[in-house]
CSV table of N, CA, C and O in Angstrom, one decimal:
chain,number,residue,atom,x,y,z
A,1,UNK,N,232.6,-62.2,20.3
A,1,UNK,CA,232.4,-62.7,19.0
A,1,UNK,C,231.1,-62.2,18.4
A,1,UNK,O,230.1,-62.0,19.1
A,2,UNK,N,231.0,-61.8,17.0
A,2,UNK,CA,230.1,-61.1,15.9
A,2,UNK,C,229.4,-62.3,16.1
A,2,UNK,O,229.8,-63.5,16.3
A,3,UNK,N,227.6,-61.6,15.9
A,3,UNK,CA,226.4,-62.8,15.8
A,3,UNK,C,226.9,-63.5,14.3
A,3,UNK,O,226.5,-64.6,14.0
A,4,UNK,N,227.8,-62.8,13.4
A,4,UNK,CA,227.8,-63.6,12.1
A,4,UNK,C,229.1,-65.0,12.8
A,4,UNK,O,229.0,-66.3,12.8
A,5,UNK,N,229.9,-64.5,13.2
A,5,UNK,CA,231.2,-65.4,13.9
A,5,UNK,C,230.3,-66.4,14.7
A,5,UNK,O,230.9,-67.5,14.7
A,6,UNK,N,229.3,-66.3,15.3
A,6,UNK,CA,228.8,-67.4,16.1
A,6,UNK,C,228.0,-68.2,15.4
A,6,UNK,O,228.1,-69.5,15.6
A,7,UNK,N,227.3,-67.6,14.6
A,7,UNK,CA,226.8,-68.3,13.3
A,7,UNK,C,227.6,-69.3,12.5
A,7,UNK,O,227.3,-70.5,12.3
A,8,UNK,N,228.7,-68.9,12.1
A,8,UNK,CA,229.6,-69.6,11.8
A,8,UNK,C,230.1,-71.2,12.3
A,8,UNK,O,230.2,-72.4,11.8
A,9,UNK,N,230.3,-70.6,13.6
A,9,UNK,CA,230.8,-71.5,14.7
A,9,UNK,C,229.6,-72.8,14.6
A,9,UNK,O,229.9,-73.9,14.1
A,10,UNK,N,228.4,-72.5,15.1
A,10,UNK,CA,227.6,-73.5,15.3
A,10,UNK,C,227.6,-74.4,13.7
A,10,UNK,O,227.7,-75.6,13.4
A,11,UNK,N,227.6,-73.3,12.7
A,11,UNK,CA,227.6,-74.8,11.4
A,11,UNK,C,228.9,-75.7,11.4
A,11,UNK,O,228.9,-76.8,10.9
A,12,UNK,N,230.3,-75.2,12.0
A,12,UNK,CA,231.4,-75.8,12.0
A,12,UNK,C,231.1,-76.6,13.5
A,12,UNK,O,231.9,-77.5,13.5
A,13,UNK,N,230.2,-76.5,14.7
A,13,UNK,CA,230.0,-77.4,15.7
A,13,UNK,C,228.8,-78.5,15.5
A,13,UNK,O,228.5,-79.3,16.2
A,14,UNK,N,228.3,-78.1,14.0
A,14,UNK,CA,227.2,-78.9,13.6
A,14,UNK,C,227.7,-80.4,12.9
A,14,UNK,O,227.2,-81.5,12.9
A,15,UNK,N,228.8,-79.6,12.1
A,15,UNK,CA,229.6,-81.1,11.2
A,15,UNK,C,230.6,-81.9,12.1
A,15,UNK,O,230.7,-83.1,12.1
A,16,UNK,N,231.3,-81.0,13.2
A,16,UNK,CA,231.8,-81.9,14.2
A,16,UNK,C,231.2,-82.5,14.9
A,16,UNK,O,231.9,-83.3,15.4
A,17,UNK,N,229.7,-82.6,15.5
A,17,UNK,CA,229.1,-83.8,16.3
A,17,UNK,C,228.3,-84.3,15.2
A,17,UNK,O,227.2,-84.5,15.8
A,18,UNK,N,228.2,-84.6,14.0
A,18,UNK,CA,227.3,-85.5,12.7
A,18,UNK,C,228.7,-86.0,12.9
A,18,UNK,O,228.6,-87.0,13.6
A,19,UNK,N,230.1,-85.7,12.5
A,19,UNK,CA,231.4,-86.5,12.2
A,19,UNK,C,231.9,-87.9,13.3
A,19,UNK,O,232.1,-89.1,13.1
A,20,UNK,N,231.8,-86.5,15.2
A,20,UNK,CA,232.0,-87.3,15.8
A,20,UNK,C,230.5,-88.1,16.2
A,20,UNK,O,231.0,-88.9,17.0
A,21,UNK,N,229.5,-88.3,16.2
A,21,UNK,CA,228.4,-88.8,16.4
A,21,UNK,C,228.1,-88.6,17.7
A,21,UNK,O,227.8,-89.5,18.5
A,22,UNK,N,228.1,-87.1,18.0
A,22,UNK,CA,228.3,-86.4,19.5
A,22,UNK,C,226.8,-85.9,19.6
A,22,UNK,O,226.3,-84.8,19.4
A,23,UNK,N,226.1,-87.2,19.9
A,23,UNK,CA,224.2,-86.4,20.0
A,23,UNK,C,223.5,-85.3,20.5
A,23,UNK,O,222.6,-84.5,20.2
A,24,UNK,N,224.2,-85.5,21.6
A,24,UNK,CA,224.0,-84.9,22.8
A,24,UNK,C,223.9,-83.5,22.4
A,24,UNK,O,222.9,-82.8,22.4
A,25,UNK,N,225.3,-82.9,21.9
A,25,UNK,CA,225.9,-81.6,21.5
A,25,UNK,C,225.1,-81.5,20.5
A,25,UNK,O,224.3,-80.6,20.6
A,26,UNK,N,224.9,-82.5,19.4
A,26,UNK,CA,223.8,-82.1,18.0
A,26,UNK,C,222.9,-81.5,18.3
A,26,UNK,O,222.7,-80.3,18.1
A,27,UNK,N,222.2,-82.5,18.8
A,27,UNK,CA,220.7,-82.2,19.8
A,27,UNK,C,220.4,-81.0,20.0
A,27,UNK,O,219.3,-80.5,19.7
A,28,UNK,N,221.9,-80.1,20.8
A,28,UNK,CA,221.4,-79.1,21.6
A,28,UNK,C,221.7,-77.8,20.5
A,28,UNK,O,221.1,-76.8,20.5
A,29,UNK,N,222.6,-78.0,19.6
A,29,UNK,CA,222.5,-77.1,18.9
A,29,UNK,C,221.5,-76.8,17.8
A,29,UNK,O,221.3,-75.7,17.3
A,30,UNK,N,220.7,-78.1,17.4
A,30,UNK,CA,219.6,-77.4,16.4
A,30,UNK,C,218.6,-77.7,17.7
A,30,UNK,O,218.7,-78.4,18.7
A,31,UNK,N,217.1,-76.3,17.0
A,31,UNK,CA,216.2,-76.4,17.6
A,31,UNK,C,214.8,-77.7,17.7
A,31,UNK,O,214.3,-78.6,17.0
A,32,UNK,N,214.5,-77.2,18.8
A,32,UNK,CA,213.5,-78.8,18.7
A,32,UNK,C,212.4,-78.6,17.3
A,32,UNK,O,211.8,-79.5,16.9
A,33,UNK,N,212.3,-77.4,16.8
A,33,UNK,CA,211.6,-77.6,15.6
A,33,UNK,C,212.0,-78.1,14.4
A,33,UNK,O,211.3,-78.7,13.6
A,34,UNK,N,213.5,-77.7,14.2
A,34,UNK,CA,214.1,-78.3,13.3
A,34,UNK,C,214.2,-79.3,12.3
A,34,UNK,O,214.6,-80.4,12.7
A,35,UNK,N,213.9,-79.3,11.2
A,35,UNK,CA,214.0,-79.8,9.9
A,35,UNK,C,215.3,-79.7,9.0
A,35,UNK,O,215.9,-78.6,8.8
A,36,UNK,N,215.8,-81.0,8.5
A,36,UNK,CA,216.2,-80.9,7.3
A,36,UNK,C,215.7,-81.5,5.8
A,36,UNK,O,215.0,-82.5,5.5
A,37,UNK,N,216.1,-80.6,5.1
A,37,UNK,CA,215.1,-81.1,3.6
A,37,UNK,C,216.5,-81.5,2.9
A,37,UNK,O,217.4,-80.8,2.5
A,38,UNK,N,216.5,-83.0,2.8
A,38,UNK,CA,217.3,-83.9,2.1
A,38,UNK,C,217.4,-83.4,0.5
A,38,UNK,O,216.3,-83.0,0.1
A,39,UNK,N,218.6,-83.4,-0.7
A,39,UNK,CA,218.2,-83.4,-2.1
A,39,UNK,C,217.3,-83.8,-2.5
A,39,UNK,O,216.7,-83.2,-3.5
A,40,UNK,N,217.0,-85.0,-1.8
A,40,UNK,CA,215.8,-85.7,-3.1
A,40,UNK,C,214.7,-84.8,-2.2
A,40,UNK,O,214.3,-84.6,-3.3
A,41,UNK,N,213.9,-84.1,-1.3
A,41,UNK,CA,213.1,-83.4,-1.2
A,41,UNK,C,212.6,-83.4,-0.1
A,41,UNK,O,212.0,-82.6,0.6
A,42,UNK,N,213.1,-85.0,0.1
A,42,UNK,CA,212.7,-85.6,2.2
A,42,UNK,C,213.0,-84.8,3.1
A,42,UNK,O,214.1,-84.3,3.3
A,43,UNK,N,211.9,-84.7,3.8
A,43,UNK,CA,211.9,-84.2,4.9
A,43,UNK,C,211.9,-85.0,6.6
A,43,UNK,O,211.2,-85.7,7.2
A,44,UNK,N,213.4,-84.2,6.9
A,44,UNK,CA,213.0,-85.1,8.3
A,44,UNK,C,213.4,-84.4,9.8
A,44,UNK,O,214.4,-83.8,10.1
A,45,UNK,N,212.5,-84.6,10.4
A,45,UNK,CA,212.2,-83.7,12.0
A,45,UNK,C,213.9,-84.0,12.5
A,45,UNK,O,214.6,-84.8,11.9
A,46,UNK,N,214.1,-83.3,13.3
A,46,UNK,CA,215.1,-83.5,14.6
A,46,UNK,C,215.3,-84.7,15.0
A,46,UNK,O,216.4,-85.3,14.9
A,47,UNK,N,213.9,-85.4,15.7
A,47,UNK,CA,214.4,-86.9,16.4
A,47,UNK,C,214.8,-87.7,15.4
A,47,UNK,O,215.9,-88.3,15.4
A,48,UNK,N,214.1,-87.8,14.6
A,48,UNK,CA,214.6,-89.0,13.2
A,48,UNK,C,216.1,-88.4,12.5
A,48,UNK,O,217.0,-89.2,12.2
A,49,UNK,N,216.3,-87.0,12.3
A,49,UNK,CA,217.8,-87.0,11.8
A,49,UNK,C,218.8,-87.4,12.5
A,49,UNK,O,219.9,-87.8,12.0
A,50,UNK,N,218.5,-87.3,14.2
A,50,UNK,CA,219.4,-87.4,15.5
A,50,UNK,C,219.2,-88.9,15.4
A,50,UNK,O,219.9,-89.4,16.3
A,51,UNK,N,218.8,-89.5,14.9
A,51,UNK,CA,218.2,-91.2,15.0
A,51,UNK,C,219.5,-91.7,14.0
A,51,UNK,O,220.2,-92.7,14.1
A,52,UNK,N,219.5,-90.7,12.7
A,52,UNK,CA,220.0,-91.7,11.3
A,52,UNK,C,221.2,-91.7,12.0
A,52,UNK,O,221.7,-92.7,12.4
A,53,UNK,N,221.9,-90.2,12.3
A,53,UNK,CA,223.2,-90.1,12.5
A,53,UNK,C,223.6,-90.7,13.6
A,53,UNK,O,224.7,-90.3,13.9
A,54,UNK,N,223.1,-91.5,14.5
A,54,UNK,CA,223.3,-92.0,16.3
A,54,UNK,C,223.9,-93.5,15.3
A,54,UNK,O,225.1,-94.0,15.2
A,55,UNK,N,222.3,-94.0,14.5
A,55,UNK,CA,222.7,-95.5,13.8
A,55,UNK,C,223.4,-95.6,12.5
A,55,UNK,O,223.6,-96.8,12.1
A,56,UNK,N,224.1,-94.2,11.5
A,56,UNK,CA,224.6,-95.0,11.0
A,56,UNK,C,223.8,-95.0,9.5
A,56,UNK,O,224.1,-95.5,8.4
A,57,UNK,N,222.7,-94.3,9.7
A,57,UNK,CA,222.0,-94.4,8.4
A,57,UNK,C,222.6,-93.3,7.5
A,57,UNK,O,222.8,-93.4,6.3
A,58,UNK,N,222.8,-92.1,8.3
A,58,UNK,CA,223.6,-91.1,7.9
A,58,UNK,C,224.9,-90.8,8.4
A,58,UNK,O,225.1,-89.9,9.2
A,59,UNK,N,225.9,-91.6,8.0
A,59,UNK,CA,227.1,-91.6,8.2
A,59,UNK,C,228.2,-90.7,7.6
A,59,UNK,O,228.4,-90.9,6.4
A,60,UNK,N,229.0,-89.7,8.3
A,60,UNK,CA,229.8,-88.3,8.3
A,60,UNK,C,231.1,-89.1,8.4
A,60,UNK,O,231.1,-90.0,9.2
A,61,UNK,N,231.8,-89.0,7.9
A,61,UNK,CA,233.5,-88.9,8.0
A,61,UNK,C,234.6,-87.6,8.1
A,61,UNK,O,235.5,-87.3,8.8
A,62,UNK,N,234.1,-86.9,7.0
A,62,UNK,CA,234.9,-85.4,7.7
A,62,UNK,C,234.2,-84.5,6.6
A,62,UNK,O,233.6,-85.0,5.5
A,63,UNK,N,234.4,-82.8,7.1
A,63,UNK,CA,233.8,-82.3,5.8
A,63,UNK,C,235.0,-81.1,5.6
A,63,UNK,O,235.6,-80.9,6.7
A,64,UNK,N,235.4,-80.3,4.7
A,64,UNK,CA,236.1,-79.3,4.7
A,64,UNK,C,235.3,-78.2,3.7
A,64,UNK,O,234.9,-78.2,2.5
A,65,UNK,N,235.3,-77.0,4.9
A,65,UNK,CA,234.2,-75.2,4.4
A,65,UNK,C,235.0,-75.0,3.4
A,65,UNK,O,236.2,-75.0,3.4
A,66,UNK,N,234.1,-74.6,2.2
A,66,UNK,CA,234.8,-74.0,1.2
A,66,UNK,C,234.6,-72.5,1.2
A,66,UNK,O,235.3,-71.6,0.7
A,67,UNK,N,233.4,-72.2,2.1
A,67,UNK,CA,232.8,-70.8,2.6
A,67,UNK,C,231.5,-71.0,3.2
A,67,UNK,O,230.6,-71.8,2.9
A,68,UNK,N,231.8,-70.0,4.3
A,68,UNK,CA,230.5,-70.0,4.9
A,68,UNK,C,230.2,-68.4,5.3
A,68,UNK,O,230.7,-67.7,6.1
A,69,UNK,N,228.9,-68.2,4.1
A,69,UNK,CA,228.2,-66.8,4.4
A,69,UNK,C,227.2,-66.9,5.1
A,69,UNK,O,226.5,-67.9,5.1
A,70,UNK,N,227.0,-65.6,5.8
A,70,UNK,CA,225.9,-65.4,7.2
A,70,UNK,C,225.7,-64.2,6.8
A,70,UNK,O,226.5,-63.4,6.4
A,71,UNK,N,224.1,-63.9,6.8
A,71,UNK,CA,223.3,-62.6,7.0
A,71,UNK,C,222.1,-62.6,8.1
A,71,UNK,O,221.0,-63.2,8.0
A,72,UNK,N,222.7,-61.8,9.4
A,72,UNK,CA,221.9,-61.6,10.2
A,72,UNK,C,221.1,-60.7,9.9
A,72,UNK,O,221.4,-59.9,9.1
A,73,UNK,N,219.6,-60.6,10.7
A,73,UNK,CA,218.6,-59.5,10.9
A,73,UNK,C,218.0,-59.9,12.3
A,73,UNK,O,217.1,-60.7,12.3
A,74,UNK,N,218.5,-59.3,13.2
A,74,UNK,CA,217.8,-58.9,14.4
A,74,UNK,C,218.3,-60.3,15.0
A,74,UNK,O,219.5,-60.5,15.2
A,75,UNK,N,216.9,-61.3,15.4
A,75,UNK,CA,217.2,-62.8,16.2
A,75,UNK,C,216.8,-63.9,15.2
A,75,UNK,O,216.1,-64.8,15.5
A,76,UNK,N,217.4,-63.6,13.3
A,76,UNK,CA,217.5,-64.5,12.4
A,76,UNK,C,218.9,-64.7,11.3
A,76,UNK,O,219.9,-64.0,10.9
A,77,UNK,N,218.5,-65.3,11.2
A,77,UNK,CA,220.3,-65.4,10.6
A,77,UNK,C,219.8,-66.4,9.4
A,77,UNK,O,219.1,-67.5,9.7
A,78,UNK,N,220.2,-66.0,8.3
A,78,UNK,CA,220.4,-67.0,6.9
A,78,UNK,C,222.2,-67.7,6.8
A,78,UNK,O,223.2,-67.0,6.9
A,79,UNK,N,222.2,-68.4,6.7
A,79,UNK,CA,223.9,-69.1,6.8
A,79,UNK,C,223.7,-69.9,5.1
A,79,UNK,O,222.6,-70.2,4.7
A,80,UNK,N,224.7,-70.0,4.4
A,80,UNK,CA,224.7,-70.6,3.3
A,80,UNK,C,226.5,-71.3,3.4
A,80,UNK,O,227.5,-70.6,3.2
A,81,UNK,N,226.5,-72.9,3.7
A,81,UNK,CA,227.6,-73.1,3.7
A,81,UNK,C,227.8,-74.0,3.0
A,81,UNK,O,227.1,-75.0,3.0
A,82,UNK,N,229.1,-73.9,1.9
A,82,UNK,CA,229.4,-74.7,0.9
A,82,UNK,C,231.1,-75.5,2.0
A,82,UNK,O,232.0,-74.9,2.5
A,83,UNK,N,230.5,-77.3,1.7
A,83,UNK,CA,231.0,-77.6,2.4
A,83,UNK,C,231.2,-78.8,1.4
A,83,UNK,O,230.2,-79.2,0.7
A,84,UNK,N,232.8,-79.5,1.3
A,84,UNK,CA,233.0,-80.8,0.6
A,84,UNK,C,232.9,-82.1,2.3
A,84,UNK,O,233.4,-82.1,3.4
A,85,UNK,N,231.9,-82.9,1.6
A,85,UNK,CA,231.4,-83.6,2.8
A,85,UNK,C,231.5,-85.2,2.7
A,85,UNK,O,230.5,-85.9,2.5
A,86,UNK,N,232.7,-85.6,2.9
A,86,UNK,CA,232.9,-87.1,2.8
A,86,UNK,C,232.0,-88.2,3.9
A,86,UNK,O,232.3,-88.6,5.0
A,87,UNK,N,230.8,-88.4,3.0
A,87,UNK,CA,229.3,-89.8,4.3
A,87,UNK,C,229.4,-90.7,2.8
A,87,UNK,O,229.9,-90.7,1.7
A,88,UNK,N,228.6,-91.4,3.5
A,88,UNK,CA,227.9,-92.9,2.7
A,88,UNK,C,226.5,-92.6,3.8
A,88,UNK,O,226.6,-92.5,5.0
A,89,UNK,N,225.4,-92.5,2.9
A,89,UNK,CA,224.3,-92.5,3.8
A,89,UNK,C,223.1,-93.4,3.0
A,89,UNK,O,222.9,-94.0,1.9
A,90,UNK,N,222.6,-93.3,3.9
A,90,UNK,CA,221.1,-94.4,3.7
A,90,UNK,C,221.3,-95.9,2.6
A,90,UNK,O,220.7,-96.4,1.7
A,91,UNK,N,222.6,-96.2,3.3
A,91,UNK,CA,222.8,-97.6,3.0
A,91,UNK,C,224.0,-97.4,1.6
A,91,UNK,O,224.4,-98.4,1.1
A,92,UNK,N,224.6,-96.2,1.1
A,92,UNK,CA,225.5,-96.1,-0.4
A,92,UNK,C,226.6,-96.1,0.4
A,92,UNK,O,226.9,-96.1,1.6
A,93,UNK,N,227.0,-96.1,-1.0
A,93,UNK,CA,229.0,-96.6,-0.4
A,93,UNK,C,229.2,-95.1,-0.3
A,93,UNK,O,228.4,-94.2,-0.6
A,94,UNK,N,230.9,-94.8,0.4
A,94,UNK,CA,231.1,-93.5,0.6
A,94,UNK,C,231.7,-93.1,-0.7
A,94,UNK,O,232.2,-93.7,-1.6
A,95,UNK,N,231.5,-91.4,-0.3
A,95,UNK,CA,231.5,-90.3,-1.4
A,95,UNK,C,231.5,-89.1,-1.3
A,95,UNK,O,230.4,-88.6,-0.9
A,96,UNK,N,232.6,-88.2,-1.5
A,96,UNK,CA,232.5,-87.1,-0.8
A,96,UNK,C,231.1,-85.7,-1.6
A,96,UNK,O,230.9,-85.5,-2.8
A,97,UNK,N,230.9,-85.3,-1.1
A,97,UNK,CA,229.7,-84.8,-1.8
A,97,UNK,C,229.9,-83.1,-1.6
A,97,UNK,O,229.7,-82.7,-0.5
A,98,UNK,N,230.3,-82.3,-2.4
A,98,UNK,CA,230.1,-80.9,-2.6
A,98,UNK,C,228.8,-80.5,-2.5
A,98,UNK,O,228.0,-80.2,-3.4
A,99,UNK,N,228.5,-80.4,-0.6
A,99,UNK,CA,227.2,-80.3,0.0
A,99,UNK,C,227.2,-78.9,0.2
A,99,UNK,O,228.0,-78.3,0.9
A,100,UNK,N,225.8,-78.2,-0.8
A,100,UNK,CA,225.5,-76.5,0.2
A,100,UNK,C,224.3,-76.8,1.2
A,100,UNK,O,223.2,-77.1,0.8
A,101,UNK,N,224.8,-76.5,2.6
A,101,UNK,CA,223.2,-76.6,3.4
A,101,UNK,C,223.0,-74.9,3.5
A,101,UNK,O,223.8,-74.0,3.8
A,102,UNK,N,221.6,-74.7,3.3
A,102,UNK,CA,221.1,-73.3,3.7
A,102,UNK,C,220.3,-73.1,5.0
A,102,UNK,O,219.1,-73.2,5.3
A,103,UNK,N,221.5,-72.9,5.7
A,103,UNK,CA,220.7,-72.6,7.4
A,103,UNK,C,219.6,-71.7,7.3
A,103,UNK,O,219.4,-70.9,6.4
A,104,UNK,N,218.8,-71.9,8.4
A,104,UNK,CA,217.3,-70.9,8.8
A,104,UNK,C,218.2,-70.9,10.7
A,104,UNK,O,218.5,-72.0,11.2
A,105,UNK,N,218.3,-69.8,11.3
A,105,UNK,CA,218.7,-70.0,12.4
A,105,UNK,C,218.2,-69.0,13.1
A,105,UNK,O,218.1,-68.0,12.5
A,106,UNK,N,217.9,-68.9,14.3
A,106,UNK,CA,217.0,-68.1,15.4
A,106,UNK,C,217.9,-67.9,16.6
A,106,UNK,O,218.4,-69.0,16.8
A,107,UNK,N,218.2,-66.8,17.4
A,107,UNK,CA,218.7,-66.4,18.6
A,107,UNK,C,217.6,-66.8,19.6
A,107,UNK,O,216.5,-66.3,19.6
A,108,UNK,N,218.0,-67.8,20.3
A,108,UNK,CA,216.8,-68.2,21.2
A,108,UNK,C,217.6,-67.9,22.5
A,108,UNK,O,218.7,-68.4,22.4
A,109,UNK,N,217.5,-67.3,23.5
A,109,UNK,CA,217.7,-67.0,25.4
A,109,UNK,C,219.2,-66.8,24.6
A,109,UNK,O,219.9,-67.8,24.8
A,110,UNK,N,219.8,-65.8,23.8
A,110,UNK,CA,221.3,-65.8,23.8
A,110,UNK,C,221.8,-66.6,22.3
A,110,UNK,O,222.2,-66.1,21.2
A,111,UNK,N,221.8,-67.9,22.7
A,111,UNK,CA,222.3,-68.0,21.7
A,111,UNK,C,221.7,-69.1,20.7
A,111,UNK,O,220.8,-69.8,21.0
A,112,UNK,N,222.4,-69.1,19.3
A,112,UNK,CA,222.2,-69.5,17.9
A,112,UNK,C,221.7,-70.6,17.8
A,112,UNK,O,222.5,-71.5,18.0
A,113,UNK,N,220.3,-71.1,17.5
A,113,UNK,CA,219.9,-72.5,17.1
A,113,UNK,C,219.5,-72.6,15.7
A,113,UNK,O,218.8,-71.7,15.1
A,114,UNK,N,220.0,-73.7,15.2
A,114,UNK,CA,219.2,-74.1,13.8
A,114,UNK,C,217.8,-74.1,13.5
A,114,UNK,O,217.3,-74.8,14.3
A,115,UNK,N,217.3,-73.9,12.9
A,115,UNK,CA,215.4,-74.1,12.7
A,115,UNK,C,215.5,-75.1,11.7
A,115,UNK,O,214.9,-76.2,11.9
A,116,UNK,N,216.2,-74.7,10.6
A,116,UNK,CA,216.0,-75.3,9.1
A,116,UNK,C,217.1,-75.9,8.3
A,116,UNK,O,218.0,-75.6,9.1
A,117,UNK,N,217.6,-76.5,7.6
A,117,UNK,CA,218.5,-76.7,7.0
A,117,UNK,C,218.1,-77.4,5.1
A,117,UNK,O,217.4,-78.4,4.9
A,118,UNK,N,218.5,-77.0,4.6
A,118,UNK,CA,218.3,-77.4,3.0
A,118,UNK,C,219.3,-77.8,2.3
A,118,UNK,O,220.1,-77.0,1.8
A,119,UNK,N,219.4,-78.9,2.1
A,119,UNK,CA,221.1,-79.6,1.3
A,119,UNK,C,220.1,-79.5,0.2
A,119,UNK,O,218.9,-79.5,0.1
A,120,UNK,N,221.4,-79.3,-0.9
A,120,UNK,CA,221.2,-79.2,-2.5
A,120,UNK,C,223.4,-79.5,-2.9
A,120,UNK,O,224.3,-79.7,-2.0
A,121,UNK,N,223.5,-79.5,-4.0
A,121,UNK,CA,224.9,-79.9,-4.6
A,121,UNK,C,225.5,-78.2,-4.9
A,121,UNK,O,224.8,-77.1,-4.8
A,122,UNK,N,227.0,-78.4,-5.2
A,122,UNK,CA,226.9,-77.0,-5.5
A,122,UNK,C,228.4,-77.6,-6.6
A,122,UNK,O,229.0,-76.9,-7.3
């Protein structure tokens, strides 16, 4: 499999353990530095996003790729995936949300970890 094809893979292995609330798996696929930068601008580490989605604060029901582009260079990869994403989070009712996150992702011992992630609307 193409470093873009694995790229791929991990953002479609990323929405399946947020959906199934599979930590463990989450966990191991983004990096322990990892950040996501929420629309409104929030910023939150690894343990606290692994925290909302375990309790519930950030609640996944299913999402369907409308595209997912990848540009590797060397052991970095930019991912931009436009994904329709049916949650209710931080206490709202549910709502499917035409979510773009823009991966930051690093080849660490082999294989593909997340660093970064940036939701905005698309």
């Amino acid at each position: 499999m193409s470093d873009i094809e694995l790229c791929r893979k991990v953002y479609r292995e990323m929405y399946h353990s947020m959906i199934s609330k599979n930590i463990p798996a989450l966990s191991d696929i983004l990096d322990d530095s990892f950040a996501l930068v929420h629309m409104t601008g929030m910023r939150q580490p690894k343990a606290a996003f692994l925290k909302a989605v375990e309790d519930g604060t950030l609640n996944y029901a299913s999402a369907e790729h409308d595209s997912i582009d990848v540009t590797v260079n060397g052991d970095t990869a930019a991912l931009m995936g436009k994904s329709r994403v049916h949650a209710a989070v931080f206490g709202g009712g549910w709502h499917t949300w035409r979510l773009r996150l823009d991966l930051q992702l690093m080849k660490k011992a082999g294989r593909w970890k997340i660093i970064l992630a940036e939701a905005i609307t698309y």
